[in-house]
PDB file of C-alpha atoms and ligand atoms in Angstrom:
ATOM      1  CA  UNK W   1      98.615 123.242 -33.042  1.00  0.00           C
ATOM      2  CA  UNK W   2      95.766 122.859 -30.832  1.00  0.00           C
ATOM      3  CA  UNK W   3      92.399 121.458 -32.020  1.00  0.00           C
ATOM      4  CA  UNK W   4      88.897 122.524 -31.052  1.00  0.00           C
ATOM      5  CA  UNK W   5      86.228 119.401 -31.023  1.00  0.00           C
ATOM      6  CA  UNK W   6      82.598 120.620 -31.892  1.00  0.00           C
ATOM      7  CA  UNK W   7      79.445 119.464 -32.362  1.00  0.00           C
ATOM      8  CA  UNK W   8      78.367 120.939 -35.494  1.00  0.00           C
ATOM      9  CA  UNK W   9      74.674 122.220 -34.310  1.00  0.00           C
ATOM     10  CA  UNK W  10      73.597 123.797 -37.827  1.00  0.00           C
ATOM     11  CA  UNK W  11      72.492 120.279 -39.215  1.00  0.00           C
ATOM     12  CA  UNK W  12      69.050 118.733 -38.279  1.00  0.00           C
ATOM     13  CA  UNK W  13      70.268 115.857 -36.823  1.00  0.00           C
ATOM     14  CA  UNK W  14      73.007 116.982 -34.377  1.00  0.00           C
ATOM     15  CA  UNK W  15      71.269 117.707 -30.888  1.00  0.00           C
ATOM     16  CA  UNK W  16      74.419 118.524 -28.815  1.00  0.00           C
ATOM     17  CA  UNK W  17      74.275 117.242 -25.226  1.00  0.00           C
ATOM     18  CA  UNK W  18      72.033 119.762 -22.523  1.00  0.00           C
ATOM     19  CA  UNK W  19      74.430 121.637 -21.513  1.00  0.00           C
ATOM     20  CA  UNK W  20      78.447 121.892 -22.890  1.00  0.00           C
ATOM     21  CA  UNK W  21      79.736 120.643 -19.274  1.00  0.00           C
ATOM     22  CA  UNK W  22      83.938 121.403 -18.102  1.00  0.00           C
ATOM     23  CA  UNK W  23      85.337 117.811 -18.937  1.00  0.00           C
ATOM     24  CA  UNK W  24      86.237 116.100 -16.041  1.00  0.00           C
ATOM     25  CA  UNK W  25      90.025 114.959 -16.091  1.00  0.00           C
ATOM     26  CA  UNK W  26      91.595 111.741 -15.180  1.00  0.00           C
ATOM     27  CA  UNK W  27      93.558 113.387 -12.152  1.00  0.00           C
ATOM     28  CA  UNK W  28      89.820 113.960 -10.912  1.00  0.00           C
ATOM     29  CA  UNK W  29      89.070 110.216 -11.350  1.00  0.00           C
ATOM     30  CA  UNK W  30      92.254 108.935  -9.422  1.00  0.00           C
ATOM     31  CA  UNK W  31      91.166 111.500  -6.238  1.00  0.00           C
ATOM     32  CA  UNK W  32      87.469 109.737  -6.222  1.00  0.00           C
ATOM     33  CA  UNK W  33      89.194 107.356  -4.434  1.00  0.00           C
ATOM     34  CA  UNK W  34      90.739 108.686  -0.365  1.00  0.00           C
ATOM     35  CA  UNK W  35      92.170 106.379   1.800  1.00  0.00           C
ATOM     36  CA  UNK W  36      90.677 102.966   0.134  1.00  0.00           C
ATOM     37  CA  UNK W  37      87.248 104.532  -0.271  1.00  0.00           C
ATOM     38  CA  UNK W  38      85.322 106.057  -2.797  1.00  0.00           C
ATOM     39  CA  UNK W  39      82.383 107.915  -1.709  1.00  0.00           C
ATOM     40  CA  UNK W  40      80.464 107.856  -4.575  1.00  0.00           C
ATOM     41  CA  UNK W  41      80.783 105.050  -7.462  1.00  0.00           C
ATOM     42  CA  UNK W  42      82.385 105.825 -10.553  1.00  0.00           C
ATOM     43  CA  UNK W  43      80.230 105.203 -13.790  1.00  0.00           C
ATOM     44  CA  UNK W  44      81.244 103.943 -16.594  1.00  0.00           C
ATOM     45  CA  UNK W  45      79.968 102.874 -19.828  1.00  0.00           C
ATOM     46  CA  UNK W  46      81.337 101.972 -23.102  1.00  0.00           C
ATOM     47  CA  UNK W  47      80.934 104.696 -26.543  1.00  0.00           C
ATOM     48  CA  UNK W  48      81.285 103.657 -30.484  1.00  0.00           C
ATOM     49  CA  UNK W  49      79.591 106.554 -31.899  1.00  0.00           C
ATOM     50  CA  UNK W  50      78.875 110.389 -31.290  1.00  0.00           C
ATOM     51  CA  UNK W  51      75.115 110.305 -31.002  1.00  0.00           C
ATOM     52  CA  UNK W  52      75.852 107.488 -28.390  1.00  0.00           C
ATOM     53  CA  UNK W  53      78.321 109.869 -26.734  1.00  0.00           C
ATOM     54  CA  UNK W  54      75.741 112.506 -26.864  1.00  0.00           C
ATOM     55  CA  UNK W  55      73.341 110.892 -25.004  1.00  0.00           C
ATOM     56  CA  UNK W  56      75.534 108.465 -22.312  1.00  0.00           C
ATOM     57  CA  UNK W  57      77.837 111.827 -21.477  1.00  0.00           C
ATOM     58  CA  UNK W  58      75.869 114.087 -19.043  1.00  0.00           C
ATOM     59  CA  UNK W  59      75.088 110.512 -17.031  1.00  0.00           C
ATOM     60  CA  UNK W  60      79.168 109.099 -17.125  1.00  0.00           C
ATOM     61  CA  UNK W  61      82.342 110.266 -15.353  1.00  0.00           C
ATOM     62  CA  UNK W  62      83.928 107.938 -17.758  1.00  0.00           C
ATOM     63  CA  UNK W  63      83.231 107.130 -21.401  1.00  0.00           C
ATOM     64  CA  UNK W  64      85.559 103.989 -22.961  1.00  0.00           C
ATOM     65  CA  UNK W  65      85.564 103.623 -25.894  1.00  0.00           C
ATOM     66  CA  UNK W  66      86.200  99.816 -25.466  1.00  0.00           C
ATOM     67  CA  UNK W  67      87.733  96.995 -28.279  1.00  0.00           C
ATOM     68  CA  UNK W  68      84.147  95.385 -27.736  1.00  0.00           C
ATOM     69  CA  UNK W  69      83.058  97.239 -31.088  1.00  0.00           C
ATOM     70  CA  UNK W  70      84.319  94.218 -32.486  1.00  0.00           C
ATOM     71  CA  UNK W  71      82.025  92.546 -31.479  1.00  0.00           C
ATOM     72  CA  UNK W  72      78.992  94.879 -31.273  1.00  0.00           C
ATOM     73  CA  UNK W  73      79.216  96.982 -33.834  1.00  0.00           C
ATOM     74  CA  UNK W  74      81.441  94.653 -36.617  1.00  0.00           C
ATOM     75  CA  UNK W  75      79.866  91.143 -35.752  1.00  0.00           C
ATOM     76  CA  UNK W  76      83.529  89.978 -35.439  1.00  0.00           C
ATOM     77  CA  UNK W  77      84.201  86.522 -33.713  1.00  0.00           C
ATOM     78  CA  UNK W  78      86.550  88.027 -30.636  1.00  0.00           C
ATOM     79  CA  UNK W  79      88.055  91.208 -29.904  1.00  0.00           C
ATOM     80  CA  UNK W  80      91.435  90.055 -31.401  1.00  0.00           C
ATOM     81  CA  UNK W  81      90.939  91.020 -35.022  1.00  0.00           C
ATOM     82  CA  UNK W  82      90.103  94.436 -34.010  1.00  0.00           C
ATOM     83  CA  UNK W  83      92.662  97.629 -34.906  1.00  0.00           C
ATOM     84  CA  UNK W  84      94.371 100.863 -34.059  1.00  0.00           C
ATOM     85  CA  UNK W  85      92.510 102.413 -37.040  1.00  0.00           C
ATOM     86  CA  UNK W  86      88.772 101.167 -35.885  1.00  0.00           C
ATOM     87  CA  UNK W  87      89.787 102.427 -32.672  1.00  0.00           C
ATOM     88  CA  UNK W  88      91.254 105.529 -33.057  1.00  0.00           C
ATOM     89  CA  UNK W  89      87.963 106.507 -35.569  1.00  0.00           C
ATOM     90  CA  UNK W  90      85.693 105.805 -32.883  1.00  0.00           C
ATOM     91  CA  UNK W  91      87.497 107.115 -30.425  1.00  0.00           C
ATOM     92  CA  UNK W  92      87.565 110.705 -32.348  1.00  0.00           C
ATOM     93  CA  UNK W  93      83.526 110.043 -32.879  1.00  0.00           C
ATOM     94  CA  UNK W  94      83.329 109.620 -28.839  1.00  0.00           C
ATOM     95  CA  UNK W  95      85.441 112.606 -28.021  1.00  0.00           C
ATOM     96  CA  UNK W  96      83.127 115.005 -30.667  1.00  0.00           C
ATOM     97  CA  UNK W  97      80.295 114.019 -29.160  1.00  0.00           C
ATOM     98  CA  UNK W  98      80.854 114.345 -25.042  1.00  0.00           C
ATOM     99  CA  UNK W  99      81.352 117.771 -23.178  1.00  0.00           C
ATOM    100  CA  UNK W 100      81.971 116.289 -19.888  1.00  0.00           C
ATOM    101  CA  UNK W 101      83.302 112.177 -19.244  1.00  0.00           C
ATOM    102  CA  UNK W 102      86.754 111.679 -19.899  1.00  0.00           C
ATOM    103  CA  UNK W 103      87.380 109.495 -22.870  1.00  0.00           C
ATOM    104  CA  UNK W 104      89.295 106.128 -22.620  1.00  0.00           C
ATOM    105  CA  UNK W 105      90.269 104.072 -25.488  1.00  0.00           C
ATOM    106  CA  UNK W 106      91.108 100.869 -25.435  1.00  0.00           C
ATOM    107  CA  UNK W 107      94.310  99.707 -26.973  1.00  0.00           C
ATOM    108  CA  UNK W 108      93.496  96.687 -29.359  1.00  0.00           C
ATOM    109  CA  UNK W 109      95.656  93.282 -29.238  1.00  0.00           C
ATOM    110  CA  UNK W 110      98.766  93.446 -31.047  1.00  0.00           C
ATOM    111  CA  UNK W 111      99.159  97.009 -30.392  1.00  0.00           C
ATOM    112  CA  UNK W 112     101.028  97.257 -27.317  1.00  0.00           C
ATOM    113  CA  UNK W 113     102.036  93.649 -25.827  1.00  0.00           C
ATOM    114  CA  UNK W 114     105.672  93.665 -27.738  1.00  0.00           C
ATOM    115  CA  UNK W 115     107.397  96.458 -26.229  1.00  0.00           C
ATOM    116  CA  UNK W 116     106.877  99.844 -23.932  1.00  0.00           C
ATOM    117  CA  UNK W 117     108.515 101.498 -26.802  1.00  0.00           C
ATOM    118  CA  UNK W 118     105.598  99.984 -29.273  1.00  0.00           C
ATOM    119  CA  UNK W 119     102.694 100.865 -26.408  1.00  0.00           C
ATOM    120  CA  UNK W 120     104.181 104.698 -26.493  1.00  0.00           C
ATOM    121  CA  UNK W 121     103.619 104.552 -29.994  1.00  0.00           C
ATOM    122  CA  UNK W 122     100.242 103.062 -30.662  1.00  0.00           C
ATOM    123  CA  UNK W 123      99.131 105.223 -27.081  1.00  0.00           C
ATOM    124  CA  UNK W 124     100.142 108.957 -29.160  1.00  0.00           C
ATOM    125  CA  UNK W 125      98.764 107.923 -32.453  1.00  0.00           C
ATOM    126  CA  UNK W 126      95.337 106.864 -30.471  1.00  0.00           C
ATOM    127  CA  UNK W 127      95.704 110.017 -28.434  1.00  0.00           C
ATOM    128  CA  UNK W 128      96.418 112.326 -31.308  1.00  0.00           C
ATOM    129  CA  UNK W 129      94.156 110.931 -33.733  1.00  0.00           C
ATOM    130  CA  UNK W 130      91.213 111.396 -31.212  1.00  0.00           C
ATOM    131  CA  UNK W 131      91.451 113.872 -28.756  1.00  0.00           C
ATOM    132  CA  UNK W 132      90.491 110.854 -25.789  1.00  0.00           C
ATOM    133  CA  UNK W 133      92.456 111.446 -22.837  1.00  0.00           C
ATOM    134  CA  UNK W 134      93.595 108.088 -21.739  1.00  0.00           C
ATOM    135  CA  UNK W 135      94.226 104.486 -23.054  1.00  0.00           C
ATOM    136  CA  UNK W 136      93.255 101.304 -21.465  1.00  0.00           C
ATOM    137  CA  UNK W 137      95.310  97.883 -22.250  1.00  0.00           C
ATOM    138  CA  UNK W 138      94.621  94.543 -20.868  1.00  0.00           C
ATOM    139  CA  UNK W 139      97.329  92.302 -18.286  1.00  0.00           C
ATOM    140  CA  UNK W 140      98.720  92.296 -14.956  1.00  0.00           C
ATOM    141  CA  UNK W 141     102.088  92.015 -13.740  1.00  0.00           C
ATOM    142  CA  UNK W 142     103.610  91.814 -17.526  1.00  0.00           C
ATOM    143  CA  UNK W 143     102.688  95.269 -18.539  1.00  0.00           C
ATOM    144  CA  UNK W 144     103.364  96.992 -15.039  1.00  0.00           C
ATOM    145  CA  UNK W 145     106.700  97.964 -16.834  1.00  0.00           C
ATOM    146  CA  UNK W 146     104.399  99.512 -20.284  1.00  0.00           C
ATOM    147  CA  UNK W 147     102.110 101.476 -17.592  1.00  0.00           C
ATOM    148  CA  UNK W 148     105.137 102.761 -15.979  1.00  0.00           C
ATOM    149  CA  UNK W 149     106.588 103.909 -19.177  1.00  0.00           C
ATOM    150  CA  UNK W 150     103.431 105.056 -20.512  1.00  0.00           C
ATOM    151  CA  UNK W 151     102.450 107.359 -17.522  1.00  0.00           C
ATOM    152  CA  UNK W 152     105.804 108.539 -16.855  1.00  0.00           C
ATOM    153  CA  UNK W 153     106.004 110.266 -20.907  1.00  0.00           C
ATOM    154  CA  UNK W 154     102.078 111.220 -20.047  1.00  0.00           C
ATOM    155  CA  UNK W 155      99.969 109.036 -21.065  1.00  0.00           C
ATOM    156  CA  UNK W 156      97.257 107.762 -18.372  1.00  0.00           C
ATOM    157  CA  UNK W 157      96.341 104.480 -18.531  1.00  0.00           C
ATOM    158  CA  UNK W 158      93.690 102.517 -17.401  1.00  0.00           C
ATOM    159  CA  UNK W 159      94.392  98.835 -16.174  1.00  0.00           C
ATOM    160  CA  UNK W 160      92.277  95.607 -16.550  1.00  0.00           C
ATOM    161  CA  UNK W 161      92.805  92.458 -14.924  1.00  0.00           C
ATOM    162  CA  UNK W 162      90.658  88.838 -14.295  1.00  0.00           C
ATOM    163  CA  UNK W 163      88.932  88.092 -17.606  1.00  0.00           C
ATOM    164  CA  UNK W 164      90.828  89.613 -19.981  1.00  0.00           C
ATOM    165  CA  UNK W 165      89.012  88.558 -23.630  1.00  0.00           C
ATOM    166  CA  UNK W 166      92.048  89.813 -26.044  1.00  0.00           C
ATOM    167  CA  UNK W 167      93.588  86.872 -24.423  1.00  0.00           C
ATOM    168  CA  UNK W 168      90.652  84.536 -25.187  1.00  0.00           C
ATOM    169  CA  UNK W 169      92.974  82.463 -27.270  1.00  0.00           C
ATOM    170  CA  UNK W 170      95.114  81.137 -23.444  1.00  0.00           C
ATOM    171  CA  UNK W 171      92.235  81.770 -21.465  1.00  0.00           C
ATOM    172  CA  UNK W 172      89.644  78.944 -23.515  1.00  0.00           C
ATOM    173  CA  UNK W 173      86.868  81.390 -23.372  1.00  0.00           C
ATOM    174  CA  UNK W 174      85.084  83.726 -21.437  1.00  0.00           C
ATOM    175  CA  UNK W 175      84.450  82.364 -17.807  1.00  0.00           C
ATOM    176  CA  UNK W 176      84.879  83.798 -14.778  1.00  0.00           C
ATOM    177  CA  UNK W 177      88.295  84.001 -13.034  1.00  0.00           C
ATOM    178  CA  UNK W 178      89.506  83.446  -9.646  1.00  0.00           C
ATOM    179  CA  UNK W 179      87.847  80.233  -8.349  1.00  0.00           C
ATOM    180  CA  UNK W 180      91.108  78.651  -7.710  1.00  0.00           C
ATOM    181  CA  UNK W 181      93.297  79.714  -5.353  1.00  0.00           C
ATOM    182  CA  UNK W 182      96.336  80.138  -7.845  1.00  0.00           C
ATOM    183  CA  UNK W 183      94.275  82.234 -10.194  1.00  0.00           C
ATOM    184  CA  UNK W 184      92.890  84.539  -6.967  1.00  0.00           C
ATOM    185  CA  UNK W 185      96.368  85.118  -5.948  1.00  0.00           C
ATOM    186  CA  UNK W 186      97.568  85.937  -9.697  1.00  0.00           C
ATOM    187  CA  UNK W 187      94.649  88.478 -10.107  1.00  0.00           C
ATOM    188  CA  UNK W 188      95.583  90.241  -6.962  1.00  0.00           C
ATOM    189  CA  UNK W 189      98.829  90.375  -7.703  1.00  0.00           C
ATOM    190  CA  UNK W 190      98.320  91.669 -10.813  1.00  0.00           C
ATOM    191  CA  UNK W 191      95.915  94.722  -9.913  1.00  0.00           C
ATOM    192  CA  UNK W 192      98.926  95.336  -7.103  1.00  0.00           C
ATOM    193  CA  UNK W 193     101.498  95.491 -10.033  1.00  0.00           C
ATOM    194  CA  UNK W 194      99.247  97.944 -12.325  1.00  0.00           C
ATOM    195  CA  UNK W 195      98.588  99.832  -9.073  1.00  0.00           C
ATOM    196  CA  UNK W 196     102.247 100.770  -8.682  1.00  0.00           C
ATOM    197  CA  UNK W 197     103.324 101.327 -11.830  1.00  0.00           C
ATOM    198  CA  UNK W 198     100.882 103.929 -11.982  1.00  0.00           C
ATOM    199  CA  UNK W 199      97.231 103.359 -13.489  1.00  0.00           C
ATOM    200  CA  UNK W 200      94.822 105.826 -12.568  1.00  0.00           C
ATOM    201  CA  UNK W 201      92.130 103.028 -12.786  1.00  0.00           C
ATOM    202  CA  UNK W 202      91.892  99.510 -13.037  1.00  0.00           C
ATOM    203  CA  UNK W 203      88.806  97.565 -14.637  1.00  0.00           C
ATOM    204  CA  UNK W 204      87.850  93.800 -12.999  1.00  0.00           C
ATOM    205  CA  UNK W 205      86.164  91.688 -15.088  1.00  0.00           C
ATOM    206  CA  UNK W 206      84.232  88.479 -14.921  1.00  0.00           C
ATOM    207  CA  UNK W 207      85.787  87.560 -11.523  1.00  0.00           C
ATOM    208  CA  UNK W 208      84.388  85.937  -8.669  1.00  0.00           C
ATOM    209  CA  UNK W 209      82.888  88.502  -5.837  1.00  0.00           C
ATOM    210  CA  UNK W 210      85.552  87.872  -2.873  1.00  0.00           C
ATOM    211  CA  UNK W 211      88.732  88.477  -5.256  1.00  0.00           C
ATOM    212  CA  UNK W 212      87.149  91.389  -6.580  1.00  0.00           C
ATOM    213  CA  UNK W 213      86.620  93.174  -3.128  1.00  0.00           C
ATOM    214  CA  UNK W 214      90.263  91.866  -2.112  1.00  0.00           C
ATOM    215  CA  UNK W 215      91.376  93.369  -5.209  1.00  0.00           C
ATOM    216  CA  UNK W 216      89.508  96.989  -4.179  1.00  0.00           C
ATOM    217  CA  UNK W 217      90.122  96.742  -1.097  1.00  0.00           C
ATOM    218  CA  UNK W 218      94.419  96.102  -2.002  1.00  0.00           C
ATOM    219  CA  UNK W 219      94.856  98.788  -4.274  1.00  0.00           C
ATOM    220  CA  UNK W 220      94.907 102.906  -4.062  1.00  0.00           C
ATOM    221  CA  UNK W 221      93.324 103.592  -7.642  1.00  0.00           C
ATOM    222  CA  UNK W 222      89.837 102.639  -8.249  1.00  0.00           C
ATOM    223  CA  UNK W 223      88.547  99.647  -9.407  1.00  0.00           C
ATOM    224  CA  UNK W 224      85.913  99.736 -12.391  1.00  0.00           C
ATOM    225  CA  UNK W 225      84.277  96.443 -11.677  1.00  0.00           C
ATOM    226  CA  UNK W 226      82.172  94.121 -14.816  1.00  0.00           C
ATOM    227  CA  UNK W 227      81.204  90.825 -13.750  1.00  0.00           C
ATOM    228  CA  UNK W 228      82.563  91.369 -10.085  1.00  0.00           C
ATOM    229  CA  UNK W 229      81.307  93.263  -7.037  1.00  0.00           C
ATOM    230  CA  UNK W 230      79.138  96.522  -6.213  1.00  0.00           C
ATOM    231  CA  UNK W 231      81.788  96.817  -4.184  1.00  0.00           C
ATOM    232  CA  UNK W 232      84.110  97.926  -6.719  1.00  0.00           C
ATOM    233  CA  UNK W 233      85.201 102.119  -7.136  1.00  0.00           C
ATOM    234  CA  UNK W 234      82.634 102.465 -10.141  1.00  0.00           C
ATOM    235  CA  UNK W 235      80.973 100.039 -12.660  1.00  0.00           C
ATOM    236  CA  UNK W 236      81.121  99.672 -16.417  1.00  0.00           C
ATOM    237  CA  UNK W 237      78.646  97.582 -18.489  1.00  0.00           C
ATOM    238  CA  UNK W 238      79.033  97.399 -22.831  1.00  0.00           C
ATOM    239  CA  UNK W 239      76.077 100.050 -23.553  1.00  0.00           C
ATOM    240  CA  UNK W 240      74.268  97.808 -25.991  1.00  0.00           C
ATOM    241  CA  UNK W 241      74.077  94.942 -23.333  1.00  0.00           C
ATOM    242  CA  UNK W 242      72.482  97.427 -21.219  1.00  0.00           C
ATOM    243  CA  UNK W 243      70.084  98.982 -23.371  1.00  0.00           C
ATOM    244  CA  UNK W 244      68.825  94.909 -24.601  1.00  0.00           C
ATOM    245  CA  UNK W 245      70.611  95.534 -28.070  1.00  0.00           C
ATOM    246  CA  UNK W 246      71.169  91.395 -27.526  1.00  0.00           C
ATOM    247  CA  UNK W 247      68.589  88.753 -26.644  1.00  0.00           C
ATOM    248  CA  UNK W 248      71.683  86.934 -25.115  1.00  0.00           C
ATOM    249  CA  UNK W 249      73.562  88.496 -22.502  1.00  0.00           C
ATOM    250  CA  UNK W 250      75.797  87.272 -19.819  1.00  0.00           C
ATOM    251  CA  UNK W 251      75.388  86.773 -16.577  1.00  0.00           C
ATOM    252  CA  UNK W 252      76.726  89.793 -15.132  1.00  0.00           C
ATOM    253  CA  UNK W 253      74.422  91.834 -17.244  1.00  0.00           C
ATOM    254  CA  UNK W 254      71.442  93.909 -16.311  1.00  0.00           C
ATOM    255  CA  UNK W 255      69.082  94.593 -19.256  1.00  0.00           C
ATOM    256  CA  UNK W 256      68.042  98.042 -18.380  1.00  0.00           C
ATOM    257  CA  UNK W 257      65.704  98.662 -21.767  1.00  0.00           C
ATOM    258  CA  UNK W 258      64.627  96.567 -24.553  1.00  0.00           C
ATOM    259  CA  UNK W 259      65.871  98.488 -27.729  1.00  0.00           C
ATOM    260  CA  UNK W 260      65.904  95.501 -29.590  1.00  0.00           C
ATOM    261  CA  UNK W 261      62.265  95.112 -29.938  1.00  0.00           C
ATOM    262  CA  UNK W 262      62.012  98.902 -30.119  1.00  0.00           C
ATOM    263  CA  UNK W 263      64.048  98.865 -33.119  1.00  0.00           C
ATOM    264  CA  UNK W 264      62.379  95.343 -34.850  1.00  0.00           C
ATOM    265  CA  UNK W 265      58.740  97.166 -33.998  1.00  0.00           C
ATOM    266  CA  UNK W 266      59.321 100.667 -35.487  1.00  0.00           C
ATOM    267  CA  UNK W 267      60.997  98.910 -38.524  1.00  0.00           C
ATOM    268  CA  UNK W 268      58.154  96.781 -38.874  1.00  0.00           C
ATOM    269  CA  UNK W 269      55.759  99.879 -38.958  1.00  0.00           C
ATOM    270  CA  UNK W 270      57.817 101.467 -41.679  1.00  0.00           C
ATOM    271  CA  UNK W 271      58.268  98.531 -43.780  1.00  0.00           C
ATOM    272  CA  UNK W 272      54.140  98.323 -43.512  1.00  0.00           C
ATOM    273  CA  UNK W 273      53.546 102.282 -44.243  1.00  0.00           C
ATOM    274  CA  UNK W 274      55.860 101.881 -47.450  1.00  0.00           C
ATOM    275  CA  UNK W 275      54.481  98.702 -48.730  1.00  0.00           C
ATOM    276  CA  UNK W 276      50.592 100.179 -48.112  1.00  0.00           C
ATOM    277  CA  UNK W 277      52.270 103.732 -49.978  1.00  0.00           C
ATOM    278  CA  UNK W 278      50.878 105.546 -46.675  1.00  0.00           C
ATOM    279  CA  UNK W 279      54.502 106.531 -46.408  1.00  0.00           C
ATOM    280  CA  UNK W 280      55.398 109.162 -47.376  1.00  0.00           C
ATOM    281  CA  UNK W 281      52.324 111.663 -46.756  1.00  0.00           C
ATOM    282  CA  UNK W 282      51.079 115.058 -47.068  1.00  0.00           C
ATOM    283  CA  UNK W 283      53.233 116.029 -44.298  1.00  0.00           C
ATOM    284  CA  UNK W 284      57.314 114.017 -45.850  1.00  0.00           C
ATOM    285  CA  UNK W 285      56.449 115.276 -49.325  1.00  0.00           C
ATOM    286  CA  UNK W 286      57.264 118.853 -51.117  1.00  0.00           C
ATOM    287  CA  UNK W 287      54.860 120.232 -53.630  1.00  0.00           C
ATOM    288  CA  UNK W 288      55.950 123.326 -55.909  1.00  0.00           C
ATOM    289  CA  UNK W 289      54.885 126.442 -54.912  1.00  0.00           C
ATOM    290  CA  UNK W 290      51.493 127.242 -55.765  1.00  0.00           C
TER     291      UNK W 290
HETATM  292  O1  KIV I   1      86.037  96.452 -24.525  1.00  0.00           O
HETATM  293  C1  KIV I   1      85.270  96.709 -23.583  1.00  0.00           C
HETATM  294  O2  KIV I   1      84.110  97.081 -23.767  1.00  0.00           O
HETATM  295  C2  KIV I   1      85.784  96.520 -22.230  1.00  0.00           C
HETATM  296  C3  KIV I   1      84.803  96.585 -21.115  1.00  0.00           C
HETATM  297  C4  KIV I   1      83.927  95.413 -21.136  1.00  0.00           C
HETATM  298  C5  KIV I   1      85.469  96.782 -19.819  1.00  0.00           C
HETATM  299  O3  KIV I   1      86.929  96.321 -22.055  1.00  0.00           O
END
């Protein structure tokens, strides 16, 4: 049975994207990349919600629909308590609401780390459940043998390698990676391992700028770089970090808006309109028919 994903245009607040665009497939992502270059940078940003989708879409090759909503959208501590459920709903809001990136979810901790077998399983349900096109999962070297799997039964999967915050538990917290020389060599080989068993992408976080081009430069899939070079394949950035959702971002982040304040000002102007009973006026309010 084959299912049709629609923005539903006959309510007043769905505004479907410009133009319904021909979704761009992960095949198409892989060949950005020719002989260790890519011409033109991949762009990425993270999706929770369909109006987000709507409006990210026509400007993304890639939506990902990343385990971050733990933290952004459900205040949670880490990105550890987060699961399949939360991400397979938001995954299915993402997919309704884009024409045109391809969707990646992430796959949240617990879900995949035990066995290929239990990756396969938690990769269809996501898939199924949301329409998204690929999954994402976190590790190096110890899941090259769950990407192999997974892409092999056809399922694409995106790497990620360097900071890896489902692990923030061994890690100790969220700093960069690669300063020492043991850590630089572990990252590379990592990316090498994902690279071969088969990911059409690998994301490099929070690493330091020379292991992050050695890393680019060492493997034939992209690299989606956060926290490491602009010499990466593409970039991703959390959308809310981006659009100054937080006063406190990290380093590696670029506040390209200020929606916080948007958001505290416009609230404060309703809260003043209802208190002073100018809202609602002539204009919100139905009289009967004269
Ligand atoms: O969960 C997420 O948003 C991510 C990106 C930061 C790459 O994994």
């Amino acid at each position: 049975m084959s299912t049709t994903f629609q923005i539903d245009t006959s309510t007043s607040r769905a505004n479907p994207t410009p133009a319904p665009m021909k979704r761009l497939t992960v095949p198409r992502i892989r060949q950005r990349k020719v002989g260790g270059t890519t011409e033109e940078p991949i762009v990425m940003l993270t999706a929770y919600t369909a109006r987000q989708a709507q409006l990210l879409d026509a400007h993304c090759d890639l939506l990902l629909v990343g385990d971050s909503l733990g933290q952004v959208i459900y205040g949670l501590p880490s990105t550890v308590p987060v699961t399949l459920e939360m991400m397979a709903n938001h995954a299915a809001a993402v997919v309704r609401g884009s024409y045109h990136s391809v969707v990646v979810v992430d796959m949240p901790f617990g879900a995949y780390e035990a066995s290929p077998q239990q990756a396969f399983e938690s990769a269809a349900r996501l898939l199924k459940e949301s329409g998204a096109a690929a999954v994402k999962l976190e590790g190096g070297e110890a899941m090259a043998e769950t990407v192999a799997f997974l892409t092999r039964r056809g399922i694409p999967v995106m790497g990620h390698v360097g900071l890896t915050p489902q692990a923030v538990n061994m890690l100790g917290g969220y700093m960069a990676r690669g300063r020492s020389d043991a850590e630089a060599e572990k990252i590379v080989t990592d990316a090498k391992a994902l690279d071969e068993a088969g990911a059409f992408a690998i994301v490099v976080e929070g690493v330091v700028e020379p292991i992050a081009i050695e890393v680019t430069q060492s493997v034939a899939c992209p690299t989606i770089g956060i926290g490491a070079s602009a010499q990466c394949d593409g970039q991703v950035l959390v959308t809310e970090d981006m659009l100054g959702m937080f006063e406190r971002v990290p380093r590696f982040v670029k506040k390209y808006g200020n929606i916080a304040e948007t958001i505290e000002q416009t609230a404060a102007k309703y809260a003043e309109e209802v208190r002073a009973r100018s809202f609602p006026g002539e204009e919100q309010t139905y009289q009967p028919k004269a």
